[in-house]
Amino acid sequence: MTMRPLLHLVLWLPVLAWAQEDRANDQFLGAAAWVRPAYQGADSMRTDPIPMLRFFGTHWFARTTQGQLEGGYRVALTPTLVAGAQLSYEAGRRTRDSAFLIAHRVEDLDAGAALGAHLEWDEHVGKAPVNVLARWRQNLDTDQGAKADLRVTVGVLGTERLRAGVFTQLTWASNKASQSYFGITPAQSAATGLPGYTAGSGIRYGALGLLASFDLARHWMLLGSLEVHRLAGDAKDSPFTRDATNYYLLLGAAYRF
């Protein structure tokens, strides 16, 4: 399977963008069910409850709306460009979530946190809001390395109650980040029966997705997203990777304030 249907949607952005109504000042708190792969590259799924959060003060912020649970401090450089530093949650890999990992007695990879920095640009193309985010994040466990994201989001639909957008993202991983998640050392090979594998730095995955919200009442809203990730380079070729194309579905509700 490919990302072609979502790619077609991206190509239609100039046609759809005229309808977007800007609601960039929305702030909310809620929860969602997240259906996702057991781990990146898995061929099985799991469902988790996750928070839904968007809060911006004068400088401090916290959010889950840019693909990460993150919070930190931001400073405006221009009316449309901000720079900031953030602490973010970094998912691990749990053996019990995957029959493949259980069968090969693969050890857990602990979840953790990353400290990093970002630049974010918000502007309009016609009536459509456009957001570009460049983000770097270094895991506090230095053995798990660093990642960098380039994410572009465009609003494509906006009515009194319904809003929707599309995004695309590329994520790069350092040598340590790739090896810790997708690599297999000689000792791990002996323990799991999987062939040894060295994963180096490079593009880890590309993503395309749809985002939407629907107002139920003055303060209550439904939130949803559907996205597809395609692993690339050494991540795609790892013995851990059972399916290089992974799908993510999120459905939740939030209180807007």
Short mmCIF file of C-alpha atoms in Angstrom, two decimals:
data_model
loop_
_atom_site.label_atom_id
_atom_site.label_comp_id
_atom_site.label_asym_id
_atom_site.label_seq_id
_atom_site.Cartn_x
_atom_site.Cartn_y
_atom_site.Cartn_z
CA MET A 1 0.00 0.00 0.00
CA THR A 2 1.17 3.55 -0.70
CA MET A 3 0.49 7.12 0.39
CA ARG A 4 -0.92 8.01 -3.06
CA PRO A 5 -4.50 8.85 -1.88
CA LEU A 6 -3.20 11.35 0.67
CA LEU A 7 -0.74 12.72 -1.87
CA HIS A 8 -3.67 13.44 -4.19
CA LEU A 9 -5.33 15.35 -1.35
CA VAL A 10 -2.23 17.49 -0.88
CA LEU A 11 -2.24 18.31 -4.60
CA TRP A 12 -5.82 19.57 -4.25
CA LEU A 13 -4.89 22.09 -1.54
CA PRO A 14 -5.11 25.18 -3.78
CA VAL A 15 -8.70 24.24 -4.65
CA LEU A 16 -9.80 23.51 -1.07
CA ALA A 17 -7.98 26.26 0.78
CA TRP A 18 -10.44 29.06 0.00
CA ALA A 19 -12.92 27.66 2.53
CA GLN A 20 -10.66 27.78 5.58
CA GLU A 21 -11.72 29.86 8.58
CA ASP A 22 -8.84 30.70 10.92
CA ARG A 23 -9.35 29.53 14.52
CA ALA A 24 -5.65 29.55 15.49
CA ASN A 25 -6.32 30.90 18.99
CA ASP A 26 -8.25 27.82 20.13
CA GLN A 27 -6.99 26.32 23.38
CA PHE A 28 -8.30 23.04 24.76
CA LEU A 29 -7.84 20.07 27.08
CA GLY A 30 -9.23 16.59 26.47
CA ALA A 31 -8.52 12.93 25.84
CA ALA A 32 -8.55 10.55 22.89
CA ALA A 33 -8.18 6.93 21.86
CA TRP A 34 -5.15 6.40 19.64
CA VAL A 35 -5.01 3.35 17.38
CA ARG A 36 -1.45 2.84 16.22
CA PRO A 37 1.20 0.22 15.39
CA ALA A 38 2.61 -1.81 18.27
CA TYR A 39 5.88 -0.07 17.41
CA GLN A 40 7.26 1.75 14.37
CA GLY A 41 7.50 -0.86 11.62
CA ALA A 42 5.16 -3.37 13.32
CA ASP A 43 2.53 -5.40 11.48
CA SER A 44 0.12 -5.37 14.47
CA MET A 45 -1.83 -2.60 16.19
CA ARG A 46 -2.55 -1.37 19.71
CA THR A 47 -4.91 1.22 21.23
CA ASP A 48 -3.90 3.72 23.90
CA PRO A 49 -5.64 6.56 25.76
CA ILE A 50 -3.72 9.81 25.26
CA PRO A 51 -4.18 13.45 26.33
CA MET A 52 -5.27 16.12 23.88
CA LEU A 53 -3.81 19.50 24.77
CA ARG A 54 -3.24 22.94 23.30
CA PHE A 55 -2.26 25.83 25.59
CA PHE A 56 -0.31 28.98 24.77
CA GLY A 57 0.52 31.69 27.27
CA THR A 58 2.63 34.76 26.59
CA HIS A 59 5.72 32.56 26.41
CA TRP A 60 4.94 29.15 27.96
CA PHE A 61 3.15 26.48 25.95
CA ALA A 62 2.05 22.84 26.02
CA ARG A 63 0.49 20.86 23.18
CA THR A 64 -0.09 17.56 21.46
CA THR A 65 -1.07 19.11 18.12
CA GLN A 66 2.28 18.81 16.32
CA GLY A 67 2.80 15.05 16.58
CA GLN A 68 4.43 15.17 20.04
CA LEU A 69 3.41 15.71 23.65
CA GLU A 70 5.63 18.70 24.34
CA GLY A 71 5.87 21.89 26.34
CA GLY A 72 8.31 24.71 26.81
CA TYR A 73 9.10 28.37 26.25
CA ARG A 74 8.71 30.46 23.09
CA VAL A 75 9.77 33.94 21.94
CA ALA A 76 8.37 35.82 18.94
CA LEU A 77 11.09 36.84 16.48
CA THR A 78 8.64 38.48 14.04
CA PRO A 79 4.82 38.64 13.93
CA THR A 80 4.78 35.28 12.09
CA LEU A 81 7.96 33.53 13.32
CA VAL A 82 8.70 32.16 16.79
CA ALA A 83 11.67 30.33 18.30
CA GLY A 84 11.44 28.10 21.31
CA ALA A 85 12.81 25.32 23.47
CA GLN A 86 10.75 22.27 24.42
CA LEU A 87 10.70 19.12 26.51
CA SER A 88 8.89 16.28 24.74
CA TYR A 89 7.76 12.73 25.44
CA GLU A 90 9.55 10.04 23.39
CA ALA A 91 7.80 6.72 22.93
CA GLY A 92 9.65 3.45 23.47
CA ARG A 93 8.89 -0.10 22.36
CA ARG A 94 7.13 -2.64 24.61
CA THR A 95 7.70 -6.32 23.86
CA ARG A 96 4.29 -7.41 25.16
CA ASP A 97 2.52 -5.34 22.47
CA SER A 98 3.82 -7.45 19.57
CA ALA A 99 3.69 -11.20 18.96
CA PHE A 100 6.83 -10.84 16.80
CA LEU A 101 8.81 -9.21 19.61
CA ILE A 102 7.54 -11.78 22.14
CA ALA A 103 8.50 -14.69 19.87
CA HIS A 104 12.05 -13.35 19.53
CA ARG A 105 12.41 -12.32 23.19
CA VAL A 106 13.30 -8.74 22.25
CA GLU A 107 13.96 -6.49 25.23
CA ASP A 108 11.83 -3.41 25.91
CA LEU A 109 13.11 -0.04 24.77
CA ASP A 110 12.16 2.39 27.52
CA ALA A 111 10.12 5.51 26.81
CA GLY A 112 11.76 8.75 27.82
CA ALA A 113 11.98 12.47 27.21
CA ALA A 114 13.88 14.74 24.83
CA LEU A 115 15.08 18.31 25.15
CA GLY A 116 15.24 20.40 22.01
CA ALA A 117 14.50 23.58 20.11
CA HIS A 118 12.20 24.67 17.31
CA LEU A 119 11.36 27.39 14.82
CA GLU A 120 7.71 27.82 13.83
CA TRP A 121 6.20 30.00 11.10
CA ASP A 122 2.49 30.85 10.80
CA GLU A 123 1.13 32.68 7.78
CA HIS A 124 -1.79 32.67 5.35
CA VAL A 125 -1.86 31.73 1.68
CA GLY A 126 -5.06 33.40 0.58
CA LYS A 127 -7.53 32.48 3.34
CA ALA A 128 -5.74 29.24 4.24
CA PRO A 129 -3.53 29.20 7.36
CA VAL A 130 -0.14 27.61 6.80
CA ASN A 131 2.13 26.37 9.60
CA VAL A 132 5.75 25.27 9.11
CA LEU A 133 7.60 23.69 12.04
CA ALA A 134 11.30 22.79 12.16
CA ARG A 135 12.12 20.92 15.39
CA TRP A 136 15.21 19.26 16.84
CA ARG A 137 15.03 16.93 19.89
CA GLN A 138 17.83 15.19 21.80
CA ASN A 139 16.81 12.26 23.99
CA LEU A 140 17.85 12.70 27.62
CA ASP A 141 19.11 9.12 27.40
CA THR A 142 21.99 9.99 25.10
CA ASP A 143 22.22 6.37 23.87
CA GLN A 144 18.87 6.98 22.11
CA GLY A 145 20.25 9.87 20.10
CA ALA A 146 18.53 12.80 18.41
CA LYS A 147 15.79 13.41 15.86
CA ALA A 148 14.73 16.36 13.71
CA ASP A 149 11.31 17.05 12.18
CA LEU A 150 10.12 19.26 9.33
CA ARG A 151 6.32 19.51 9.41
CA VAL A 152 3.98 21.54 7.18
CA THR A 153 0.25 21.91 7.96
CA VAL A 154 -2.32 23.64 5.75
CA GLY A 155 -5.94 24.37 6.62
CA VAL A 156 -8.27 23.16 3.86
CA LEU A 157 -11.78 23.51 5.27
CA GLY A 158 -13.43 25.86 7.72
CA THR A 159 -17.11 26.32 8.52
CA GLU A 160 -18.91 27.52 11.63
CA ARG A 161 -18.50 24.10 13.28
CA LEU A 162 -16.14 21.99 11.17
CA ARG A 163 -12.46 22.57 10.48
CA ALA A 164 -9.96 20.36 8.68
CA GLY A 165 -6.35 20.44 7.57
CA VAL A 166 -3.67 18.29 6.03
CA PHE A 167 -0.04 17.89 7.01
CA THR A 168 3.13 16.28 5.83
CA GLN A 169 6.25 15.54 7.87
CA LEU A 170 9.77 14.24 7.39
CA THR A 171 11.69 12.97 10.42
CA TRP A 172 15.47 12.47 10.44
CA ALA A 173 17.28 10.32 13.03
CA SER A 174 20.90 10.32 14.18
CA ASN A 175 23.10 7.21 14.23
CA LYS A 176 22.28 6.54 17.89
CA ALA A 177 18.55 7.10 17.41
CA SER A 178 18.45 4.72 14.46
CA GLN A 179 20.63 2.04 16.05
CA SER A 180 18.82 2.05 19.40
CA TYR A 181 15.43 1.44 17.77
CA PHE A 182 16.16 -0.47 14.55
CA GLY A 183 19.67 -1.86 15.03
CA ILE A 184 20.60 -5.31 16.34
CA THR A 185 23.95 -5.75 18.10
CA PRO A 186 25.80 -9.10 18.10
CA ALA A 187 24.61 -9.71 21.68
CA GLN A 188 21.01 -8.94 20.73
CA SER A 189 21.32 -11.19 17.68
CA ALA A 190 22.45 -14.09 19.87
CA ALA A 191 19.55 -13.50 22.29
CA THR A 192 16.80 -13.03 19.69
CA GLY A 193 17.88 -15.18 16.77
CA LEU A 194 17.54 -12.17 14.46
CA PRO A 195 20.44 -11.24 12.17
CA GLY A 196 22.77 -8.50 13.31
CA TYR A 197 22.00 -5.11 11.79
CA THR A 198 23.58 -1.66 11.89
CA ALA A 199 21.23 1.29 11.35
CA GLY A 200 22.78 4.65 10.50
CA SER A 201 21.57 8.22 10.37
CA GLY A 202 19.15 9.49 7.75
CA ILE A 203 15.49 10.05 7.02
CA ARG A 204 13.53 7.78 9.39
CA TYR A 205 10.05 8.22 7.93
CA GLY A 206 7.75 10.45 5.94
CA ALA A 207 4.14 11.09 6.93
CA LEU A 208 0.93 12.43 5.42
CA GLY A 209 -2.18 13.07 7.47
CA LEU A 210 -5.63 14.60 7.84
CA LEU A 211 -6.71 16.58 10.93
CA ALA A 212 -10.26 17.65 11.82
CA SER A 213 -12.36 19.11 14.62
CA PHE A 214 -16.11 19.50 15.02
CA ASP A 215 -17.81 21.79 17.54
CA LEU A 216 -20.48 20.01 19.57
CA ALA A 217 -21.30 23.04 21.71
CA ARG A 218 -19.80 26.36 22.74
CA HIS A 219 -16.96 24.75 24.68
CA TRP A 220 -16.99 21.10 23.59
CA MET A 221 -15.41 19.69 20.44
CA LEU A 222 -14.61 16.40 18.77
CA LEU A 223 -11.09 15.87 17.42
CA GLY A 224 -9.77 13.31 14.96
CA SER A 225 -6.85 12.51 12.72
CA LEU A 226 -5.78 9.88 10.23
CA GLU A 227 -2.19 9.57 9.12
CA VAL A 228 0.10 7.20 7.28
CA HIS A 229 3.84 6.83 7.93
CA ARG A 230 6.32 5.26 5.52
CA LEU A 231 9.66 4.16 6.93
CA ALA A 232 12.74 4.96 4.87
CA GLY A 233 16.41 4.03 4.60
CA ASP A 234 17.90 1.81 7.31
CA ALA A 235 14.66 1.90 9.34
CA LYS A 236 12.76 0.32 6.44
CA ASP A 237 15.35 -2.46 5.97
CA SER A 238 15.69 -3.44 9.65
CA PRO A 239 14.79 -7.02 10.69
CA PHE A 240 12.44 -5.41 13.24
CA THR A 241 10.41 -3.85 10.42
CA ARG A 242 7.54 -6.15 9.49
CA ASP A 243 5.56 -3.49 7.60
CA ALA A 244 7.21 -0.28 6.39
CA THR A 245 3.82 1.45 6.01
CA ASN A 246 1.98 2.18 9.27
CA TYR A 247 -1.42 3.80 9.90
CA TYR A 248 -2.53 5.92 12.85
CA LEU A 249 -6.10 6.85 13.83
CA LEU A 250 -7.06 9.21 16.64
CA LEU A 251 -10.57 10.04 17.95
CA GLY A 252 -11.23 12.19 21.00
CA ALA A 253 -13.08 15.03 22.68
CA ALA A 254 -11.86 18.21 24.32
CA TYR A 255 -13.06 21.22 26.31
CA ARG A 256 -12.16 24.51 24.60
CA PHE A 257 -11.41 27.53 26.79
#
